[in-house]
Amino acid sequence: MHEVFKRKAQRDAVRALAVALLMSAGAGAASAQDKPTVSMAINQSPWLNSFVAMVDQYEKETGNVVELDVSPFGGLLEKIRNSVRASEGSYDIVNVNSLWLSEIYSGGFLAPLADIKADYKLAEGVLSYGNTTNWDSSALTFSADGALLGVPVNGNVQVLYYNTEIYDRLGLQPPKTWEELAANAKKIQEGGENYGFVPRSARDSIVYNFTPYVFSHDAAFFRITGPNEAEVVINSPEGLKALETYVGIATEVGPPGPGNIAQGELIQLIATGKGGQAIAVIAAWGQLQDPNSSRVVGKINAALLPAGPGGTVASSAGHWVAGIPKNVAPEKQEAALAFLDWFAQKQQQVEYVRAGGVPVRGDITSADLGDDAAFGFIEAYSENAQHAVMGLPFANAAEASDAMALSFNRAVIGELTPTQALNQAAADLAGVLERAGFKVSRLPDL
């Protein structure tokens, strides 16, 4: 059974405090709770408590109320679908994972924010994570020129984690390119005490973790070529170089059985000190710095992901964006946008980080947070977030990822050559795009 966040009992006290504060500042009681209560569907997650802290702060400052309906990750999407498709929505704000954005956007369920508040734009400094806050309904993809449909509420991109103790012992520097990463990994592996690099190559993870290799090599899975038209390009020479690099690093300088390593195993190998470096989401930082779950507290640092041959850097986006459904009352929409706009401001985002959240801005630095080692991730996060990409920007992204994952995983475990894997992945992706209504062209087989 889902949990409606337990703050209703505190609401009267919060309102009373807000009224008192506003009156003492000369604002008068009429300014307190000048907007209706807003309900928000949100996921149970490691960063939930930090978001709750910001909601509490908003209520204390404004007297306005935001009710959170908290669901496990697996159940949230169905709640969102049911609410946005109803004649009258249950939620005034829906928290949408990056994997679901294209589905919810393409369905036309969310109100463009500029329709709620004329000419509304994201505050300067707020990240769009590869333009995933905007949707072009004619091209059916994310685009800076599309309608602004959401405000990011938690950033989660990939970074390069490395063990500073191992790096210092071997005289290594954070790599700037994939070749340098592989060279560092080889030196670590040759020492015999640690794995040089821990991949994330299990079938449920491999497409997400392969994406930075693809885009940093100036390749892509597919490209939108016109309205309802797409070209599958993953089996390009650049795509082949990306997969060869990925498979080489995964199989030559890491643990045995790389095709079975998912996110949990990756984090465990780094947290126990067995892995010298890995690419993982920034959300893993807290676990790696927690003495209750990590043996490498104070020995892990984060850096920008390596660049491809042309100097391109890419990081897979795994963030959350809050949208406002069309099927709620206008006054509710306005109240929802007021909260989201407040949340995205820099002062609030600094406090969000202090509370344990991952910010949605690229302009927060260590100078804003102080010298506490707990915030040591912020520079690497900001750098990688500015290079965030969505590898499969269309409504059937999950199906496409599953279809290609088998071929990429088989390449890692040696059942297919990289060339065979790319040709099969291209064919499978073309099929998904065609079933989604696209007119599809594709490169010839390698």
Short mmCIF file of C-alpha atoms in Angstrom, two decimals:
data_model
loop_
_atom_site.label_atom_id
_atom_site.label_comp_id
_atom_site.label_asym_id
_atom_site.label_seq_id
_atom_site.Cartn_x
_atom_site.Cartn_y
_atom_site.Cartn_z
CA MET A 1 0.00 0.00 0.00
CA HIS A 2 1.35 3.39 -0.93
CA GLU A 3 2.32 5.89 1.72
CA VAL A 4 0.91 9.41 1.68
CA PHE A 5 3.70 11.38 3.23
CA LYS A 6 2.95 11.90 6.91
CA ARG A 7 2.87 15.64 7.27
CA LYS A 8 -0.83 16.40 7.38
CA ALA A 9 -0.77 16.36 11.14
CA GLN A 10 1.89 19.07 11.06
CA ARG A 11 0.20 21.28 8.51
CA ASP A 12 -1.72 23.51 10.87
CA ALA A 13 1.41 24.15 12.90
CA VAL A 14 3.39 24.97 9.76
CA ARG A 15 0.73 27.39 8.58
CA ALA A 16 0.53 29.05 11.96
CA LEU A 17 4.30 29.49 12.05
CA ALA A 18 4.33 30.90 8.52
CA VAL A 19 1.57 33.37 9.38
CA ALA A 20 3.43 34.49 12.49
CA LEU A 21 6.69 34.97 10.57
CA LEU A 22 5.03 36.86 7.78
CA MET A 23 3.12 39.09 10.18
CA SER A 24 6.28 39.85 12.15
CA ALA A 25 7.89 40.92 8.87
CA GLY A 26 4.96 43.20 8.11
CA ALA A 27 3.57 41.00 5.36
CA GLY A 28 0.28 40.37 7.12
CA ALA A 29 -1.71 37.21 7.53
CA ALA A 30 -3.29 37.58 4.11
CA SER A 31 0.03 36.67 2.45
CA ALA A 32 0.25 33.27 4.17
CA GLN A 33 -0.92 30.33 2.10
CA ASP A 34 -2.07 32.48 -0.79
CA LYS A 35 -2.01 29.42 -3.03
CA PRO A 36 -3.97 26.16 -2.84
CA THR A 37 -2.44 22.94 -1.56
CA VAL A 38 -0.43 21.10 -4.22
CA SER A 39 -0.16 17.30 -4.44
CA MET A 40 2.91 15.65 -5.93
CA ALA A 41 3.55 12.04 -6.96
CA ILE A 42 7.15 11.19 -6.13
CA ASN A 43 9.38 8.13 -5.75
CA GLN A 44 10.87 6.52 -2.68
CA SER A 45 14.60 7.05 -3.13
CA PRO A 46 17.87 7.82 -1.32
CA TRP A 47 17.34 11.53 -2.06
CA LEU A 48 13.73 11.71 -0.88
CA ASN A 49 14.59 13.03 2.59
CA SER A 50 16.56 15.90 1.09
CA PHE A 51 13.60 16.82 -1.11
CA VAL A 52 11.27 16.65 1.88
CA ALA A 53 13.56 19.07 3.71
CA MET A 54 13.11 21.55 0.86
CA VAL A 55 9.34 21.12 0.89
CA ASP A 56 9.36 21.84 4.63
CA GLN A 57 11.44 24.94 4.04
CA TYR A 58 9.06 26.13 1.30
CA GLU A 59 6.06 25.70 3.54
CA LYS A 60 7.72 27.58 6.37
CA GLU A 61 8.72 30.45 4.10
CA THR A 62 5.44 30.79 2.21
CA GLY A 63 2.70 29.11 4.21
CA ASN A 64 1.79 27.17 1.06
CA VAL A 65 1.46 23.40 1.32
CA VAL A 66 2.91 20.65 -0.86
CA GLU A 67 1.65 17.13 -0.15
CA LEU A 68 3.87 14.26 -1.27
CA ASP A 69 2.41 10.92 -2.30
CA VAL A 70 5.42 8.58 -2.08
CA SER A 71 5.59 5.35 -4.09
CA PRO A 72 8.27 2.75 -4.79
CA PHE A 73 10.05 3.34 -8.09
CA GLY A 74 8.32 0.40 -9.72
CA GLY A 75 4.83 1.67 -8.93
CA LEU A 76 5.22 5.37 -9.65
CA LEU A 77 4.92 5.26 -13.42
CA GLU A 78 1.57 3.49 -13.30
CA LYS A 79 0.25 6.11 -10.85
CA ILE A 80 1.41 8.87 -13.17
CA ARG A 81 -0.18 7.19 -16.19
CA ASN A 82 -3.50 6.76 -14.42
CA SER A 83 -3.52 10.33 -13.16
CA VAL A 84 -2.59 12.13 -16.37
CA ARG A 85 -5.05 10.08 -18.42
CA ALA A 86 -8.01 10.73 -16.12
CA SER A 87 -10.58 13.45 -16.76
CA GLU A 88 -9.34 15.11 -13.57
CA GLY A 89 -5.83 14.45 -12.32
CA SER A 90 -5.00 13.19 -8.85
CA TYR A 91 -1.65 14.98 -8.85
CA ASP A 92 -0.75 18.60 -9.54
CA ILE A 93 2.93 17.67 -10.02
CA VAL A 94 4.25 14.38 -11.37
CA ASN A 95 7.90 13.40 -10.88
CA VAL A 96 9.05 11.71 -14.09
CA ASN A 97 12.21 9.64 -14.46
CA SER A 98 14.36 10.31 -17.52
CA LEU A 99 13.43 6.89 -18.92
CA TRP A 100 9.75 7.83 -18.93
CA LEU A 101 9.99 11.42 -20.12
CA SER A 102 9.50 10.75 -23.81
CA GLU A 103 6.39 8.65 -23.13
CA ILE A 104 4.76 11.28 -20.92
CA TYR A 105 5.80 14.18 -23.15
CA SER A 106 4.69 12.55 -26.39
CA GLY A 107 1.28 11.78 -24.91
CA GLY A 108 0.55 15.50 -24.59
CA PHE A 109 -0.35 15.11 -20.92
CA LEU A 110 1.67 18.00 -19.49
CA ALA A 111 0.97 21.71 -19.63
CA PRO A 112 3.67 23.84 -21.27
CA LEU A 113 5.01 25.99 -18.46
CA ALA A 114 4.77 29.13 -20.62
CA ASP A 115 0.99 28.50 -20.80
CA ILE A 116 0.80 28.57 -17.00
CA LYS A 117 2.96 31.66 -16.61
CA ALA A 118 3.51 33.78 -19.70
CA ASP A 119 7.00 33.48 -21.21
CA TYR A 120 8.20 31.29 -18.32
CA LYS A 121 11.76 29.98 -18.71
CA LEU A 122 14.02 27.95 -16.47
CA ALA A 123 16.17 30.07 -14.20
CA GLU A 124 19.64 30.74 -15.58
CA GLY A 125 21.98 28.02 -14.33
CA VAL A 126 19.36 25.25 -14.26
CA LEU A 127 20.45 22.28 -16.38
CA SER A 128 18.29 20.85 -19.15
CA TYR A 129 20.14 17.47 -19.25
CA GLY A 130 20.37 17.25 -23.00
CA ASN A 131 17.26 19.42 -23.61
CA THR A 132 15.10 16.85 -21.82
CA THR A 133 13.01 19.61 -20.25
CA ASN A 134 11.69 20.52 -23.71
CA TRP A 135 9.72 18.49 -26.27
CA ASP A 136 9.24 19.04 -29.99
CA SER A 137 5.83 17.52 -30.70
CA SER A 138 6.32 17.63 -34.47
CA ALA A 139 9.67 15.83 -34.47
CA LEU A 140 8.69 13.65 -31.46
CA THR A 141 11.94 14.22 -29.63
CA PHE A 142 13.69 16.46 -27.10
CA SER A 143 14.74 19.82 -28.48
CA ALA A 144 15.79 23.22 -27.13
CA ASP A 145 13.25 24.68 -29.55
CA GLY A 146 10.41 22.57 -28.15
CA ALA A 147 7.90 23.50 -25.47
CA LEU A 148 9.23 23.70 -21.91
CA LEU A 149 7.34 20.95 -20.06
CA GLY A 150 9.19 20.41 -16.79
CA VAL A 151 11.60 21.54 -14.11
CA PRO A 152 14.38 19.13 -13.05
CA VAL A 153 14.17 18.12 -9.39
CA ASN A 154 17.11 15.73 -9.01
CA GLY A 155 20.17 15.39 -11.19
CA ASN A 156 21.75 11.99 -11.66
CA VAL A 157 24.48 11.67 -14.26
CA GLN A 158 27.50 9.43 -14.60
CA VAL A 159 30.96 10.36 -13.34
CA LEU A 160 34.31 8.62 -13.29
CA TYR A 161 35.10 7.34 -9.80
CA TYR A 162 38.69 6.53 -8.94
CA ASN A 163 40.50 5.33 -5.83
CA THR A 164 42.96 8.07 -4.86
CA GLU A 165 45.03 5.72 -2.70
CA ILE A 166 45.66 3.44 -5.68
CA TYR A 167 46.24 6.38 -8.01
CA ASP A 168 48.77 7.95 -5.64
CA ARG A 169 50.61 4.67 -5.16
CA LEU A 170 51.00 4.21 -8.91
CA GLY A 171 51.53 7.86 -9.78
CA LEU A 172 48.39 8.07 -11.93
CA GLN A 173 46.41 11.12 -13.00
CA PRO A 174 42.67 11.25 -13.85
CA PRO A 175 42.35 10.27 -17.52
CA LYS A 176 41.32 12.76 -20.18
CA THR A 177 40.69 10.19 -22.92
CA TRP A 178 39.54 6.58 -23.19
CA GLU A 179 43.08 5.58 -24.12
CA GLU A 180 44.38 7.13 -20.88
CA LEU A 181 41.63 5.38 -18.91
CA ALA A 182 42.64 2.04 -20.40
CA ALA A 183 46.32 2.73 -19.68
CA ASN A 184 45.56 3.57 -16.03
CA ALA A 185 43.45 0.44 -15.75
CA LYS A 186 46.25 -1.71 -17.16
CA LYS A 187 48.73 -0.38 -14.58
CA ILE A 188 46.27 -1.02 -11.76
CA GLN A 189 45.48 -4.52 -13.02
CA GLU A 190 49.14 -5.41 -13.39
CA GLY A 191 49.67 -4.71 -9.69
CA GLY A 192 47.61 -7.81 -8.95
CA GLU A 193 45.85 -6.32 -5.92
CA ASN A 194 42.98 -4.45 -7.56
CA TYR A 195 40.86 -4.57 -10.69
CA GLY A 196 41.85 -1.86 -13.13
CA PHE A 197 38.29 -0.91 -14.12
CA VAL A 198 34.87 -2.17 -13.09
CA PRO A 199 32.38 -2.18 -16.00
CA ARG A 200 28.60 -2.27 -15.75
CA SER A 201 27.81 -4.70 -18.53
CA ALA A 202 24.88 -6.80 -17.31
CA ARG A 203 21.96 -6.79 -19.75
CA ASP A 204 19.84 -4.52 -17.55
CA SER A 205 22.61 -1.92 -17.42
CA ILE A 206 24.74 -2.12 -20.52
CA VAL A 207 22.98 0.32 -22.87
CA TYR A 208 22.95 3.05 -20.23
CA ASN A 209 26.65 2.57 -19.49
CA PHE A 210 27.64 2.18 -23.14
CA THR A 211 25.97 5.47 -24.08
CA PRO A 212 28.90 7.77 -23.05
CA TYR A 213 31.24 5.73 -25.24
CA VAL A 214 28.85 6.08 -28.19
CA PHE A 215 28.33 9.82 -27.99
CA SER A 216 31.91 10.69 -27.06
CA HIS A 217 32.95 8.92 -30.27
CA ASP A 218 30.59 11.27 -32.16
CA ALA A 219 28.21 8.41 -32.88
CA ALA A 220 24.56 7.87 -31.88
CA PHE A 221 21.98 5.12 -31.75
CA PHE A 222 19.68 6.89 -34.22
CA ARG A 223 18.98 10.37 -35.51
CA ILE A 224 15.68 12.12 -36.13
CA THR A 225 15.67 13.14 -39.80
CA GLY A 226 12.18 14.64 -40.04
CA PRO A 227 8.63 14.36 -38.69
CA ASN A 228 8.16 10.67 -37.83
CA GLU A 229 11.38 9.84 -39.67
CA ALA A 230 14.54 8.34 -38.21
CA GLU A 231 17.83 6.90 -39.38
CA VAL A 232 19.51 4.12 -37.41
CA VAL A 233 23.23 4.92 -37.26
CA ILE A 234 24.64 2.87 -34.40
CA ASN A 235 26.44 0.53 -36.85
CA SER A 236 28.70 3.31 -38.12
CA PRO A 237 32.52 3.24 -38.09
CA GLU A 238 32.39 5.58 -35.09
CA GLY A 239 29.93 3.28 -33.34
CA LEU A 240 32.22 0.31 -34.01
CA LYS A 241 35.19 2.13 -32.48
CA ALA A 242 33.04 2.97 -29.44
CA LEU A 243 32.00 -0.67 -28.92
CA GLU A 244 35.54 -1.97 -29.46
CA THR A 245 36.74 0.48 -26.81
CA TYR A 246 33.96 -0.53 -24.44
CA VAL A 247 34.49 -4.28 -24.87
CA GLY A 248 38.27 -3.94 -24.59
CA ILE A 249 38.15 -2.06 -21.31
CA ALA A 250 35.41 -4.31 -19.91
CA THR A 251 37.17 -7.57 -20.69
CA GLU A 252 40.90 -6.88 -20.47
CA VAL A 253 41.42 -4.85 -17.30
CA GLY A 254 38.62 -5.78 -14.93
CA PRO A 255 36.92 -8.54 -12.92
CA PRO A 256 36.05 -11.92 -14.41
CA GLY A 257 32.51 -12.30 -15.76
CA PRO A 258 31.99 -8.64 -16.76
CA GLY A 259 28.74 -9.51 -18.52
CA ASN A 260 27.16 -10.20 -15.12
CA ILE A 261 28.16 -6.97 -13.39
CA ALA A 262 25.23 -4.63 -12.72
CA GLN A 263 25.15 -1.43 -10.68
CA GLY A 264 25.03 -3.15 -7.29
CA GLU A 265 28.05 -5.31 -8.00
CA LEU A 266 29.96 -2.35 -9.42
CA ILE A 267 29.41 -0.21 -6.33
CA GLN A 268 30.33 -3.11 -4.05
CA LEU A 269 33.65 -3.67 -5.84
CA ILE A 270 34.56 0.00 -5.55
CA ALA A 271 33.31 0.27 -1.95
CA THR A 272 35.42 -2.70 -0.84
CA GLY A 273 38.54 -1.27 -2.48
CA LYS A 274 38.82 -4.08 -5.01
CA GLY A 275 38.02 -1.82 -7.97
CA GLY A 276 40.43 0.94 -8.89
CA GLN A 277 38.03 2.96 -11.04
CA ALA A 278 34.56 2.80 -12.56
CA ILE A 279 31.90 4.86 -14.29
CA ALA A 280 28.75 5.09 -12.20
CA VAL A 281 25.96 7.50 -11.30
CA ILE A 282 26.68 10.40 -8.97
CA ALA A 283 24.06 9.01 -6.56
CA ALA A 284 26.61 6.33 -5.59
CA TRP A 285 28.80 8.99 -3.95
CA GLY A 286 26.93 8.91 -0.64
CA GLN A 287 27.27 5.13 -0.30
CA LEU A 288 30.99 5.27 -1.09
CA GLN A 289 31.49 7.87 1.63
CA ASP A 290 29.38 6.07 4.22
CA PRO A 291 31.56 4.23 6.79
CA ASN A 292 28.73 1.78 7.40
CA SER A 293 28.86 0.51 3.82
CA SER A 294 32.28 1.46 2.47
CA ARG A 295 35.91 0.66 3.20
CA VAL A 296 37.15 3.50 1.02
CA VAL A 297 35.73 6.54 2.80
CA GLY A 298 37.95 9.49 2.02
CA LYS A 299 39.79 7.52 -0.69
CA ILE A 300 37.38 8.06 -3.59
CA ASN A 301 37.27 11.01 -5.92
CA ALA A 302 35.18 11.79 -8.99
CA ALA A 303 36.12 13.30 -12.35
CA LEU A 304 34.83 14.18 -15.80
CA LEU A 305 34.29 11.20 -18.08
CA PRO A 306 36.96 10.62 -20.75
CA ALA A 307 36.72 12.26 -24.15
CA GLY A 308 36.51 10.49 -27.47
CA PRO A 309 38.91 10.86 -30.42
CA GLY A 310 37.47 14.24 -31.37
CA GLY A 311 37.46 15.64 -27.84
CA THR A 312 33.73 15.05 -27.26
CA VAL A 313 32.58 14.19 -23.72
CA ALA A 314 29.21 12.62 -22.91
CA SER A 315 27.51 11.38 -19.76
CA SER A 316 24.28 9.38 -19.59
CA ALA A 317 21.43 11.31 -18.02
CA GLY A 318 19.44 9.56 -15.28
CA HIS A 319 17.64 12.50 -13.75
CA TRP A 320 14.09 13.37 -12.66
CA VAL A 321 11.89 16.12 -14.09
CA ALA A 322 8.70 17.43 -12.48
CA GLY A 323 5.84 18.23 -14.82
CA ILE A 324 2.42 19.80 -14.31
CA PRO A 325 -0.48 17.89 -15.89
CA LYS A 326 -3.05 19.58 -18.10
CA ASN A 327 -5.94 17.91 -16.29
CA VAL A 328 -5.70 19.92 -13.05
CA ALA A 329 -7.26 23.28 -12.27
CA PRO A 330 -5.44 26.46 -13.42
CA GLU A 331 -5.00 27.70 -9.85
CA LYS A 332 -3.39 24.36 -8.96
CA GLN A 333 -1.07 24.63 -11.96
CA GLU A 334 0.01 28.10 -10.89
CA ALA A 335 0.67 26.93 -7.33
CA ALA A 336 2.65 23.96 -8.63
CA LEU A 337 4.84 26.16 -10.83
CA ALA A 338 5.42 28.60 -7.96
CA PHE A 339 6.88 25.78 -5.88
CA LEU A 340 9.01 24.33 -8.68
CA ASP A 341 10.38 27.75 -9.60
CA TRP A 342 11.28 28.43 -5.95
CA PHE A 343 12.97 25.04 -5.70
CA ALA A 344 15.17 25.67 -8.76
CA GLN A 345 16.67 28.93 -7.48
CA LYS A 346 20.35 28.81 -6.55
CA GLN A 347 19.90 29.54 -2.83
CA GLN A 348 17.46 26.65 -2.50
CA GLN A 349 19.68 24.35 -4.55
CA VAL A 350 22.66 24.99 -2.27
CA GLU A 351 20.49 24.01 0.69
CA TYR A 352 19.29 20.97 -1.24
CA VAL A 353 22.87 19.76 -1.61
CA ARG A 354 23.52 20.39 2.08
CA ALA A 355 20.46 18.25 2.83
CA GLY A 356 21.87 15.39 0.76
CA GLY A 357 20.30 16.01 -2.64
CA VAL A 358 21.87 16.14 -6.09
CA PRO A 359 21.40 19.64 -7.53
CA VAL A 360 19.80 20.54 -10.86
CA ARG A 361 22.08 23.48 -11.51
CA GLY A 362 25.52 23.63 -13.09
CA ASP A 363 26.65 26.78 -11.30
CA ILE A 364 27.00 25.45 -7.74
CA THR A 365 30.63 25.14 -6.71
CA SER A 366 32.62 24.21 -3.65
CA ALA A 367 32.78 27.92 -2.85
CA ASP A 368 29.02 27.82 -2.27
CA LEU A 369 29.26 24.77 0.00
CA GLY A 370 32.50 25.10 1.95
CA ASP A 371 35.34 22.62 2.37
CA ASP A 372 33.35 19.68 3.76
CA ALA A 373 34.56 16.51 2.02
CA ALA A 374 30.96 15.32 1.80
CA PHE A 375 30.48 17.82 -1.02
CA GLY A 376 33.59 16.73 -2.91
CA PHE A 377 31.48 15.41 -5.77
CA ILE A 378 30.07 18.78 -6.78
CA GLU A 379 32.72 19.83 -9.31
CA ALA A 380 32.70 16.50 -11.15
CA TYR A 381 28.91 16.44 -11.07
CA SER A 382 28.62 19.93 -12.55
CA GLU A 383 31.10 19.13 -15.32
CA ASN A 384 29.44 15.87 -16.31
CA ALA A 385 25.92 17.27 -16.03
CA GLN A 386 26.75 19.85 -18.68
CA HIS A 387 27.56 16.96 -21.04
CA ALA A 388 24.48 14.87 -20.23
CA VAL A 389 22.79 13.09 -23.14
CA MET A 390 19.69 11.00 -23.66
CA GLY A 391 20.70 8.11 -25.84
CA LEU A 392 17.20 7.07 -26.94
CA PRO A 393 15.00 10.19 -27.10
CA PHE A 394 11.67 8.68 -28.09
CA ALA A 395 8.66 7.16 -26.37
CA ASN A 396 9.75 3.53 -26.79
CA ALA A 397 13.18 4.04 -25.24
CA ALA A 398 12.84 1.22 -22.71
CA GLU A 399 11.86 -1.29 -25.40
CA ALA A 400 14.73 -0.16 -27.62
CA SER A 401 17.22 -0.45 -24.80
CA ASP A 402 16.09 -3.99 -23.99
CA ALA A 403 16.28 -4.96 -27.66
CA MET A 404 19.87 -3.78 -28.13
CA ALA A 405 21.13 -4.90 -24.72
CA LEU A 406 21.28 -8.55 -25.69
CA SER A 407 23.65 -7.94 -28.60
CA PHE A 408 25.96 -5.64 -26.63
CA ASN A 409 26.08 -8.07 -23.72
CA ARG A 410 26.90 -10.93 -26.09
CA ALA A 411 29.79 -8.87 -27.44
CA VAL A 412 31.17 -8.46 -23.91
CA ILE A 413 30.95 -12.17 -23.11
CA GLY A 414 32.48 -13.11 -26.48
CA GLU A 415 29.49 -14.65 -28.23
CA LEU A 416 29.47 -11.95 -30.94
CA THR A 417 32.15 -9.78 -32.46
CA PRO A 418 31.60 -6.02 -32.07
CA THR A 419 30.72 -5.84 -35.77
CA GLN A 420 28.10 -8.58 -35.48
CA ALA A 421 26.69 -7.03 -32.31
CA LEU A 422 26.29 -3.60 -33.91
CA ASN A 423 24.59 -4.97 -37.04
CA GLN A 424 22.12 -6.95 -34.92
CA ALA A 425 21.50 -4.03 -32.56
CA ALA A 426 20.81 -1.77 -35.56
CA ALA A 427 18.26 -4.22 -36.94
CA ASP A 428 16.54 -4.57 -33.57
CA LEU A 429 16.44 -0.80 -33.03
CA ALA A 430 14.98 -0.27 -36.51
CA GLY A 431 12.19 -2.68 -35.67
CA VAL A 432 11.30 -0.83 -32.48
CA LEU A 433 11.28 2.52 -34.28
CA GLU A 434 9.05 1.13 -37.05
CA ARG A 435 6.58 -0.25 -34.53
CA ALA A 436 6.56 3.19 -32.90
CA GLY A 437 5.37 4.71 -36.17
CA PHE A 438 8.62 6.03 -37.61
CA LYS A 439 9.62 5.76 -41.25
CA VAL A 440 13.06 4.21 -40.75
CA SER A 441 16.24 4.16 -42.79
CA ARG A 442 19.48 2.60 -41.61
CA LEU A 443 23.13 2.39 -42.50
CA PRO A 444 24.24 -0.71 -44.40
CA ASP A 445 25.69 -3.51 -42.29
CA LEU A 446 29.33 -3.18 -41.39
#
